[in-house]
């Protein structure tokens, strides 16, 4: 134990732990540097499709980090650190600004952007979002902020104030990764969101013996009864797509339909749709 190892009673790190600490410090330093030279970050857009009409309904903005030495670092490897160090506030503002600048001229209903609980706790978060919306000309009604259940139930005064202020502007909220947290179907009615995003672990559990089809059907039914929209994440197979459509899930997102794309590739899809409309093909 720490006590036995060090007279002072402070924990002595094992070499393996030492390495983790050093690595973490290095990553934090790199994150700071990257935020100053923002060329390292960019935003990808994953298309969201209406399950029924098959039409393009919007896109979810997903940050990408191209580290000069490490190469592309996955969000799951740096978002938690960005949250712990507070750097997420700058990163989040960068993503929102990029995404709103891009989406302001897009002919799709929704731009979805992930928001961390840490950002929502900031007393100036709602004002920051409002300023970005104004500066870019993006309509608040087309912005959907994706939050987790932990963030939504945060008792910190600013969280609820921020959400309230943003709702008053017309910004929508979606509950991300539904089913992975403490969420229960019963709580759905209390959580005041516009949409729930069903976590991909359920979608990918279809066909197993866990009864994931029944769970997802119940989620969609209850959401409908409560007036919430539903999006299924991680749709990878035609079977998953068909089942989700058959139970009335509103929107689909996943590699089957499209991977997250760089801005210009997403805009090529939009341009393709427009030329189809012009040629009366759809
Ligand atoms: P998320 O918000 O749940 O985003 C969906 C994740 O699922 C994305 O991972 C996306 O690439 C991945 N995905 C989409 N379709 C499929 C599929 O069919 N199969 C599989 N296996 N995966 C699929 P990504 O981009 O690596 O992001 C991971 C998480 O990092 C996001 O999960 C979100 O929580 C967080 N994140 C990403 N960008 C941001 C950001 O700008 N701000 C914040 N706060 N968090 C972000
Ligand atoms: Mg999300
Ligand atoms: Mg998710
Ligand atoms: Mg997530």
mmCIF file of C-alpha atoms and ligand atoms in Angstrom:
data_model
loop_
_atom_site.group_PDB
_atom_site.id
_atom_site.type_symbol
_atom_site.label_atom_id
_atom_site.label_comp_id
_atom_site.label_asym_id
_atom_site.label_seq_id
_atom_site.Cartn_x
_atom_site.Cartn_y
_atom_site.Cartn_z
ATOM 1 C CA UNK A 1 0.000 0.000 0.000
ATOM 2 C CA UNK A 2 0.972 3.628 -0.282
ATOM 3 C CA UNK A 3 1.511 3.899 3.441
ATOM 4 C CA UNK A 4 3.854 0.943 3.539
ATOM 5 C CA UNK A 5 5.836 2.166 0.560
ATOM 6 C CA UNK A 6 6.375 5.766 1.441
ATOM 7 C CA UNK A 7 7.090 7.211 4.856
ATOM 8 C CA UNK A 8 5.218 10.377 4.034
ATOM 9 C CA UNK A 9 2.066 8.427 3.304
ATOM 10 C CA UNK A 10 1.917 9.692 -0.280
ATOM 11 C CA UNK A 11 1.314 7.148 -2.974
ATOM 12 C CA UNK A 12 4.441 6.007 -4.749
ATOM 13 C CA UNK A 13 3.781 5.256 -8.385
ATOM 14 C CA UNK A 14 4.842 1.973 -9.867
ATOM 15 C CA UNK A 15 6.870 2.264 -13.085
ATOM 16 C CA UNK A 16 3.756 1.395 -15.072
ATOM 17 C CA UNK A 17 1.749 4.098 -13.330
ATOM 18 C CA UNK A 18 4.625 6.514 -13.774
ATOM 19 C CA UNK A 19 4.482 5.904 -17.495
ATOM 20 C CA UNK A 20 0.746 6.582 -17.562
ATOM 21 C CA UNK A 21 1.225 9.874 -15.764
ATOM 22 C CA UNK A 22 4.005 10.917 -18.139
ATOM 23 C CA UNK A 23 1.921 9.930 -21.159
ATOM 24 C CA UNK A 24 -1.050 11.846 -19.842
ATOM 25 C CA UNK A 25 1.072 14.955 -19.327
ATOM 26 C CA UNK A 26 2.449 14.664 -22.831
ATOM 27 C CA UNK A 27 -1.019 14.301 -24.301
ATOM 28 C CA UNK A 28 -2.245 17.292 -22.325
ATOM 29 C CA UNK A 29 0.682 19.392 -23.560
ATOM 30 C CA UNK A 30 -0.035 18.313 -27.148
ATOM 31 C CA UNK A 31 -3.719 19.095 -26.726
ATOM 32 C CA UNK A 32 -2.866 22.621 -25.572
ATOM 33 C CA UNK A 33 -0.518 23.106 -28.498
ATOM 34 C CA UNK A 34 -3.057 21.776 -30.946
ATOM 35 C CA UNK A 35 -5.649 24.252 -29.676
ATOM 36 C CA UNK A 36 -3.250 27.111 -30.398
ATOM 37 C CA UNK A 37 -2.442 25.843 -33.874
ATOM 38 C CA UNK A 38 -5.931 24.751 -34.751
ATOM 39 C CA UNK A 39 -4.888 23.173 -38.054
ATOM 40 C CA UNK A 40 -4.633 19.881 -36.173
ATOM 41 C CA UNK A 41 -8.339 19.664 -35.435
ATOM 42 C CA UNK A 42 -11.052 19.316 -37.986
ATOM 43 C CA UNK A 43 -14.693 18.358 -37.988
ATOM 44 C CA UNK A 44 -16.239 15.396 -39.778
ATOM 45 C CA UNK A 45 -19.936 15.068 -40.506
ATOM 46 C CA UNK A 46 -21.875 11.833 -40.294
ATOM 47 C CA UNK A 47 -25.132 11.889 -42.270
ATOM 48 C CA UNK A 48 -28.406 11.254 -40.432
ATOM 49 C CA UNK A 49 -31.155 9.672 -42.504
ATOM 50 C CA UNK A 50 -34.919 9.609 -42.092
ATOM 51 C CA UNK A 51 -35.821 5.939 -41.687
ATOM 52 C CA UNK A 52 -39.092 6.215 -43.592
ATOM 53 C CA UNK A 53 -38.415 8.592 -46.485
ATOM 54 C CA UNK A 54 -34.714 7.656 -46.662
ATOM 55 C CA UNK A 55 -34.035 11.372 -47.028
ATOM 56 C CA UNK A 56 -30.979 13.134 -45.636
ATOM 57 C CA UNK A 57 -32.118 14.685 -42.365
ATOM 58 C CA UNK A 58 -28.905 16.208 -41.114
ATOM 59 C CA UNK A 59 -25.425 15.503 -39.861
ATOM 60 C CA UNK A 60 -23.612 14.946 -36.588
ATOM 61 C CA UNK A 61 -20.399 16.899 -36.165
ATOM 62 C CA UNK A 62 -17.533 14.740 -34.853
ATOM 63 C CA UNK A 63 -14.142 16.193 -34.015
ATOM 64 C CA UNK A 64 -10.959 14.702 -35.484
ATOM 65 C CA UNK A 65 -7.413 15.296 -34.255
ATOM 66 C CA UNK A 66 -4.488 14.774 -36.587
ATOM 67 C CA UNK A 67 -1.459 14.818 -34.337
ATOM 68 C CA UNK A 68 1.814 15.621 -36.140
ATOM 69 C CA UNK A 69 3.515 12.538 -34.693
ATOM 70 C CA UNK A 70 0.813 10.262 -33.323
ATOM 71 C CA UNK A 71 -1.361 10.520 -36.408
ATOM 72 C CA UNK A 72 -5.117 10.522 -35.982
ATOM 73 C CA UNK A 73 -6.132 10.275 -32.335
ATOM 74 C CA UNK A 74 -9.651 8.954 -31.616
ATOM 75 C CA UNK A 75 -12.010 11.285 -29.698
ATOM 76 C CA UNK A 76 -12.445 8.664 -26.991
ATOM 77 C CA UNK A 77 -8.694 8.975 -26.341
ATOM 78 C CA UNK A 78 -8.638 12.743 -25.832
ATOM 79 C CA UNK A 79 -12.148 14.020 -25.018
ATOM 80 C CA UNK A 80 -11.963 12.725 -21.418
ATOM 81 C CA UNK A 81 -8.594 14.435 -20.935
ATOM 82 C CA UNK A 82 -9.906 17.614 -22.544
ATOM 83 C CA UNK A 83 -12.756 17.483 -20.025
ATOM 84 C CA UNK A 84 -10.510 16.928 -17.022
ATOM 85 C CA UNK A 85 -8.211 19.781 -17.992
ATOM 86 C CA UNK A 86 -10.982 22.190 -18.953
ATOM 87 C CA UNK A 87 -9.597 22.385 -22.508
ATOM 88 C CA UNK A 88 -12.927 21.017 -23.740
ATOM 89 C CA UNK A 89 -14.348 24.524 -23.515
ATOM 90 C CA UNK A 90 -12.017 25.786 -26.231
ATOM 91 C CA UNK A 91 -12.304 22.591 -28.241
ATOM 92 C CA UNK A 92 -16.092 22.637 -28.036
ATOM 93 C CA UNK A 93 -16.215 26.263 -29.167
ATOM 94 C CA UNK A 94 -13.937 25.424 -32.095
ATOM 95 C CA UNK A 95 -16.147 22.505 -33.181
ATOM 96 C CA UNK A 96 -19.365 24.490 -32.833
ATOM 97 C CA UNK A 97 -17.946 27.407 -34.791
ATOM 98 C CA UNK A 98 -16.648 25.164 -37.578
ATOM 99 C CA UNK A 99 -19.862 23.177 -37.767
ATOM 100 C CA UNK A 100 -22.162 26.210 -37.754
ATOM 101 C CA UNK A 101 -20.054 27.976 -40.397
ATOM 102 C CA UNK A 102 -20.339 24.884 -42.578
ATOM 103 C CA UNK A 103 -23.993 24.084 -41.978
ATOM 104 C CA UNK A 104 -25.403 27.587 -42.328
ATOM 105 C CA UNK A 105 -25.918 27.032 -46.063
ATOM 106 C CA UNK A 106 -26.811 23.351 -45.959
ATOM 107 C CA UNK A 107 -30.247 22.305 -47.082
ATOM 108 C CA UNK A 108 -30.742 19.885 -44.192
ATOM 109 C CA UNK A 109 -32.858 20.220 -41.108
ATOM 110 C CA UNK A 110 -30.413 19.305 -38.348
ATOM 111 C CA UNK A 111 -26.860 20.002 -37.324
ATOM 112 C CA UNK A 112 -26.085 17.845 -34.294
ATOM 113 C CA UNK A 113 -23.138 18.789 -32.089
ATOM 114 C CA UNK A 114 -21.869 16.925 -29.028
ATOM 115 C CA UNK A 115 -21.617 18.877 -25.810
ATOM 116 C CA UNK A 116 -19.727 17.880 -22.710
ATOM 117 C CA UNK A 117 -21.149 18.242 -19.205
ATOM 118 C CA UNK A 118 -18.088 20.348 -18.416
ATOM 119 C CA UNK A 119 -19.060 22.882 -21.076
ATOM 120 C CA UNK A 120 -22.644 23.017 -19.815
ATOM 121 C CA UNK A 121 -21.415 23.857 -16.317
ATOM 122 C CA UNK A 122 -19.720 27.016 -17.493
ATOM 123 C CA UNK A 123 -21.681 30.139 -16.545
ATOM 124 C CA UNK A 124 -21.009 31.568 -19.999
ATOM 125 C CA UNK A 125 -21.855 28.521 -22.120
ATOM 126 C CA UNK A 126 -25.253 29.673 -23.410
ATOM 127 C CA UNK A 127 -23.859 33.099 -24.250
ATOM 128 C CA UNK A 128 -20.948 31.508 -26.088
ATOM 129 C CA UNK A 129 -23.314 29.390 -28.173
ATOM 130 C CA UNK A 130 -25.544 32.385 -28.883
ATOM 131 C CA UNK A 131 -22.520 34.382 -30.038
ATOM 132 C CA UNK A 132 -21.381 31.608 -32.373
ATOM 133 C CA UNK A 133 -24.884 31.297 -33.809
ATOM 134 C CA UNK A 134 -25.011 35.016 -34.411
ATOM 135 C CA UNK A 135 -21.518 35.282 -35.859
ATOM 136 C CA UNK A 136 -22.096 32.422 -38.293
ATOM 137 C CA UNK A 137 -25.719 33.226 -39.099
ATOM 138 C CA UNK A 138 -26.776 29.700 -38.206
ATOM 139 C CA UNK A 139 -30.404 29.310 -37.138
ATOM 140 C CA UNK A 140 -30.743 28.116 -33.513
ATOM 141 C CA UNK A 141 -33.689 25.958 -34.593
ATOM 142 C CA UNK A 142 -31.469 23.811 -36.765
ATOM 143 C CA UNK A 143 -28.962 23.169 -33.984
ATOM 144 C CA UNK A 144 -29.374 20.061 -31.867
ATOM 145 C CA UNK A 145 -27.010 19.680 -28.927
ATOM 146 C CA UNK A 146 -26.253 16.094 -27.923
ATOM 147 C CA UNK A 147 -25.823 15.639 -24.198
ATOM 148 C CA UNK A 148 -25.514 12.627 -21.966
ATOM 149 C CA UNK A 149 -27.885 11.818 -19.181
ATOM 150 C CA UNK A 150 -25.290 12.618 -16.516
ATOM 151 C CA UNK A 151 -24.952 16.096 -18.000
ATOM 152 C CA UNK A 152 -28.725 16.596 -18.099
ATOM 153 C CA UNK A 153 -29.232 15.694 -14.475
ATOM 154 C CA UNK A 154 -26.297 17.805 -13.284
ATOM 155 C CA UNK A 155 -27.517 19.850 -10.342
ATOM 156 C CA UNK A 156 -24.988 22.611 -10.929
ATOM 157 C CA UNK A 157 -27.107 25.723 -11.330
ATOM 158 C CA UNK A 158 -25.453 26.777 -14.563
ATOM 159 C CA UNK A 159 -26.300 23.538 -16.355
ATOM 160 C CA UNK A 160 -30.032 24.045 -16.018
ATOM 161 C CA UNK A 161 -29.699 27.791 -16.702
ATOM 162 C CA UNK A 162 -27.720 27.138 -19.872
ATOM 163 C CA UNK A 163 -30.186 24.538 -21.112
ATOM 164 C CA UNK A 164 -33.121 26.828 -20.362
ATOM 165 C CA UNK A 165 -31.531 29.818 -22.077
ATOM 166 C CA UNK A 166 -30.648 27.774 -25.159
ATOM 167 C CA UNK A 167 -34.134 26.279 -25.361
ATOM 168 C CA UNK A 168 -35.551 29.772 -25.303
ATOM 169 C CA UNK A 169 -33.438 30.515 -28.378
ATOM 170 C CA UNK A 170 -34.967 27.471 -30.076
ATOM 171 C CA UNK A 171 -31.964 25.147 -29.760
ATOM 172 C CA UNK A 172 -32.999 21.473 -29.475
ATOM 173 C CA UNK A 173 -31.492 18.828 -27.211
ATOM 174 C CA UNK A 174 -30.868 15.140 -27.800
ATOM 175 C CA UNK A 175 -30.001 12.539 -25.199
ATOM 176 C CA UNK A 176 -26.916 10.738 -26.538
ATOM 177 C CA UNK A 177 -25.949 7.089 -25.951
ATOM 178 C CA UNK A 178 -29.346 6.319 -24.445
ATOM 179 C CA UNK A 179 -29.363 3.109 -22.466
ATOM 180 C CA UNK A 180 -25.740 3.186 -21.353
ATOM 181 C CA UNK A 181 -26.133 5.453 -18.337
ATOM 182 C CA UNK A 182 -28.444 5.340 -15.399
ATOM 183 C CA UNK A 183 -31.327 5.956 -17.713
ATOM 184 C CA UNK A 184 -34.480 4.045 -17.137
ATOM 185 C CA UNK A 185 -37.479 4.083 -19.396
ATOM 186 C CA UNK A 186 -39.427 5.650 -16.541
ATOM 187 C CA UNK A 187 -37.129 8.654 -16.409
ATOM 188 C CA UNK A 188 -37.533 9.393 -20.104
ATOM 189 C CA UNK A 189 -40.670 11.364 -19.429
ATOM 190 C CA UNK A 190 -38.919 13.597 -16.894
ATOM 191 C CA UNK A 191 -35.927 14.358 -19.071
ATOM 192 C CA UNK A 192 -36.948 17.309 -21.125
ATOM 193 C CA UNK A 193 -35.270 16.545 -24.449
ATOM 194 C CA UNK A 194 -36.489 16.528 -28.040
ATOM 195 C CA UNK A 195 -34.823 13.314 -29.130
ATOM 196 C CA UNK A 196 -33.124 10.226 -27.797
ATOM 197 C CA UNK A 197 -30.247 8.531 -29.540
ATOM 198 C CA UNK A 198 -30.323 4.827 -28.887
ATOM 199 C CA UNK A 199 -26.811 3.634 -28.128
ATOM 200 C CA UNK A 200 -25.192 1.470 -30.742
ATOM 201 C CA UNK A 201 -24.573 -1.339 -28.260
ATOM 202 C CA UNK A 202 -28.320 -2.133 -28.434
ATOM 203 C CA UNK A 203 -28.472 -1.954 -32.204
ATOM 204 C CA UNK A 204 -25.465 -4.200 -32.465
ATOM 205 C CA UNK A 205 -26.961 -6.608 -29.961
ATOM 206 C CA UNK A 206 -29.827 -7.468 -32.331
ATOM 207 C CA UNK A 207 -29.946 -11.194 -32.947
ATOM 208 C CA UNK A 208 -28.282 -12.034 -29.645
ATOM 209 C CA UNK A 209 -30.170 -13.509 -26.720
ATOM 210 C CA UNK A 210 -30.236 -10.317 -24.666
ATOM 211 C CA UNK A 211 -33.588 -9.270 -26.021
ATOM 212 C CA UNK A 212 -32.157 -6.061 -27.455
ATOM 213 C CA UNK A 213 -34.878 -5.947 -30.140
ATOM 214 C CA UNK A 214 -37.547 -5.933 -27.454
ATOM 215 C CA UNK A 215 -35.710 -3.265 -25.480
ATOM 216 C CA UNK A 216 -35.300 -1.006 -28.503
ATOM 217 C CA UNK A 217 -38.935 -1.528 -29.490
ATOM 218 C CA UNK A 218 -39.982 -0.496 -25.966
ATOM 219 C CA UNK A 219 -37.718 2.568 -26.082
ATOM 220 C CA UNK A 220 -39.157 3.662 -29.433
ATOM 221 C CA UNK A 221 -42.759 3.056 -28.298
ATOM 222 C CA UNK A 222 -42.298 5.001 -25.094
ATOM 223 C CA UNK A 223 -40.460 7.800 -26.882
ATOM 224 C CA UNK A 224 -43.336 8.092 -29.344
ATOM 225 C CA UNK A 225 -45.907 8.125 -26.555
ATOM 226 C CA UNK A 226 -43.919 10.904 -24.904
ATOM 227 C CA UNK A 227 -43.543 12.917 -28.099
ATOM 228 C CA UNK A 228 -39.798 12.338 -28.466
ATOM 229 C CA UNK A 229 -37.994 11.606 -31.707
ATOM 230 C CA UNK A 230 -35.662 8.628 -31.889
ATOM 231 C CA UNK A 231 -32.391 8.068 -33.704
ATOM 232 C CA UNK A 232 -30.600 4.724 -33.769
ATOM 233 C CA UNK A 233 -26.804 4.883 -33.684
ATOM 234 C CA UNK A 234 -24.384 2.378 -35.145
ATOM 235 C CA UNK A 235 -26.567 0.907 -37.880
ATOM 236 C CA UNK A 236 -24.223 -1.432 -39.733
ATOM 237 C CA UNK A 237 -26.421 -4.027 -41.405
ATOM 238 C CA UNK A 238 -29.452 -4.123 -43.660
ATOM 239 C CA UNK A 239 -31.241 -6.292 -41.074
ATOM 240 C CA UNK A 240 -30.728 -3.671 -38.350
ATOM 241 C CA UNK A 241 -31.919 -0.976 -40.760
ATOM 242 C CA UNK A 242 -35.087 -2.941 -41.635
ATOM 243 C CA UNK A 243 -35.953 -3.779 -38.054
ATOM 244 C CA UNK A 244 -35.471 -0.184 -36.874
ATOM 245 C CA UNK A 245 -37.658 1.059 -39.713
ATOM 246 C CA UNK A 246 -40.346 -1.503 -38.940
ATOM 247 C CA UNK A 247 -40.666 -0.421 -35.306
ATOM 248 C CA UNK A 248 -40.967 3.248 -36.260
ATOM 249 C CA UNK A 249 -37.554 4.595 -35.301
ATOM 250 C CA UNK A 250 -37.357 8.068 -36.883
ATOM 251 C CA UNK A 251 -33.744 8.437 -37.927
ATOM 252 C CA UNK A 252 -30.798 6.167 -38.622
ATOM 253 C CA UNK A 253 -27.076 6.753 -38.337
ATOM 254 C CA UNK A 254 -24.317 4.263 -38.981
ATOM 255 C CA UNK A 255 -21.644 2.900 -41.247
ATOM 256 C CA UNK A 256 -24.262 1.111 -43.390
ATOM 257 C CA UNK A 257 -25.592 4.501 -44.462
ATOM 258 C CA UNK A 258 -22.382 6.505 -44.268
ATOM 259 C CA UNK A 259 -19.236 6.935 -42.237
ATOM 260 C CA UNK A 260 -18.405 10.361 -40.840
ATOM 261 C CA UNK A 261 -17.131 12.447 -43.769
ATOM 262 C CA UNK A 262 -14.884 15.460 -44.245
ATOM 263 C CA UNK A 263 -16.867 18.629 -44.944
ATOM 264 C CA UNK A 264 -16.294 18.627 -48.700
ATOM 265 C CA UNK A 265 -17.457 15.022 -49.057
ATOM 266 C CA UNK A 266 -20.615 15.713 -47.094
ATOM 267 C CA UNK A 267 -21.189 18.760 -49.289
ATOM 268 C CA UNK A 268 -20.787 16.555 -52.363
ATOM 269 C CA UNK A 269 -23.713 14.481 -51.119
ATOM 270 C CA UNK A 270 -25.736 17.665 -50.707
ATOM 271 C CA UNK A 271 -24.748 18.879 -54.175
ATOM 272 C CA UNK A 272 -25.709 15.487 -55.637
ATOM 273 C CA UNK A 273 -29.125 15.715 -54.034
ATOM 274 C CA UNK A 274 -29.632 19.184 -55.439
ATOM 275 C CA UNK A 275 -28.741 18.188 -58.983
ATOM 276 C CA UNK A 276 -31.124 15.231 -58.653
ATOM 277 C CA UNK A 277 -33.873 17.631 -57.652
ATOM 278 C CA UNK A 278 -33.058 19.892 -60.608
ATOM 279 C CA UNK A 279 -33.214 16.973 -63.002
ATOM 280 C CA UNK A 280 -36.504 15.900 -61.436
ATOM 281 C CA UNK A 281 -35.101 12.555 -60.522
ATOM 282 C CA UNK A 282 -36.492 12.795 -57.027
HETATM 283 P P1 LIG B 1 -21.131 9.769 -30.128
HETATM 284 O O1 LIG B 1 -21.578 11.164 -29.943
HETATM 285 O O2 LIG B 1 -22.023 8.694 -29.642
HETATM 286 O O3 LIG B 1 -20.852 9.643 -31.697
HETATM 287 C C1 LIG B 1 -21.074 8.494 -32.450
HETATM 288 C C2 LIG B 1 -19.814 7.692 -32.572
HETATM 289 O O4 LIG B 1 -20.133 6.437 -33.178
HETATM 290 C C3 LIG B 1 -18.760 8.328 -33.486
HETATM 291 O O5 LIG B 1 -17.484 7.947 -32.988
HETATM 292 C C4 LIG B 1 -19.032 7.637 -34.817
HETATM 293 O O6 LIG B 1 -17.919 7.633 -35.689
HETATM 294 C C5 LIG B 1 -19.352 6.256 -34.338
HETATM 295 N N1 LIG B 1 -20.176 5.491 -35.275
HETATM 296 C C6 LIG B 1 -21.103 5.961 -36.138
HETATM 297 N N2 LIG B 1 -21.681 4.969 -36.832
HETATM 298 C C7 LIG B 1 -21.110 3.818 -36.404
HETATM 299 C C8 LIG B 1 -21.267 2.432 -36.748
HETATM 300 O O7 LIG B 1 -22.090 2.046 -37.589
HETATM 301 N N3 LIG B 1 -20.496 1.544 -36.078
HETATM 302 C C9 LIG B 1 -19.598 1.927 -35.142
HETATM 303 N N4 LIG B 1 -18.867 0.986 -34.550
HETATM 304 N N5 LIG B 1 -19.408 3.229 -34.788
HETATM 305 C C10 LIG B 1 -20.158 4.153 -35.412
HETATM 306 P P2 LIG B 1 -16.290 8.981 -32.815
HETATM 307 O O8 LIG B 1 -16.317 10.001 -33.907
HETATM 308 O O9 LIG B 1 -15.044 8.200 -32.599
HETATM 309 O O10 LIG B 1 -16.661 9.741 -31.481
HETATM 310 C C11 LIG B 1 -16.726 9.066 -30.262
HETATM 311 C C12 LIG B 1 -17.346 9.921 -29.198
HETATM 312 O O11 LIG B 1 -16.516 11.046 -28.911
HETATM 313 C C13 LIG B 1 -18.692 10.510 -29.607
HETATM 314 O O12 LIG B 1 -19.698 9.545 -29.430
HETATM 315 C C14 LIG B 1 -18.796 11.672 -28.637
HETATM 316 O O13 LIG B 1 -19.226 11.222 -27.380
HETATM 317 C C15 LIG B 1 -17.354 12.107 -28.533
HETATM 318 N N6 LIG B 1 -17.136 13.262 -29.424
HETATM 319 C C16 LIG B 1 -16.845 13.304 -30.739
HETATM 320 N N7 LIG B 1 -16.731 14.581 -31.178
HETATM 321 C C17 LIG B 1 -16.985 15.361 -30.095
HETATM 322 C C18 LIG B 1 -17.034 16.787 -29.899
HETATM 323 O O14 LIG B 1 -16.854 17.613 -30.806
HETATM 324 N N8 LIG B 1 -17.310 17.213 -28.611
HETATM 325 C C19 LIG B 1 -17.537 16.340 -27.584
HETATM 326 N N9 LIG B 1 -17.800 16.836 -26.365
HETATM 327 N N10 LIG B 1 -17.515 15.015 -27.755
HETATM 328 C C20 LIG B 1 -17.242 14.525 -28.989
HETATM 329 MG MG1 LIG B 2 -23.262 12.137 -30.342
HETATM 330 MG MG1 LIG B 3 -23.803 8.359 -29.193
HETATM 331 MG MG1 LIG B 4 -20.866 9.370 -26.899
#
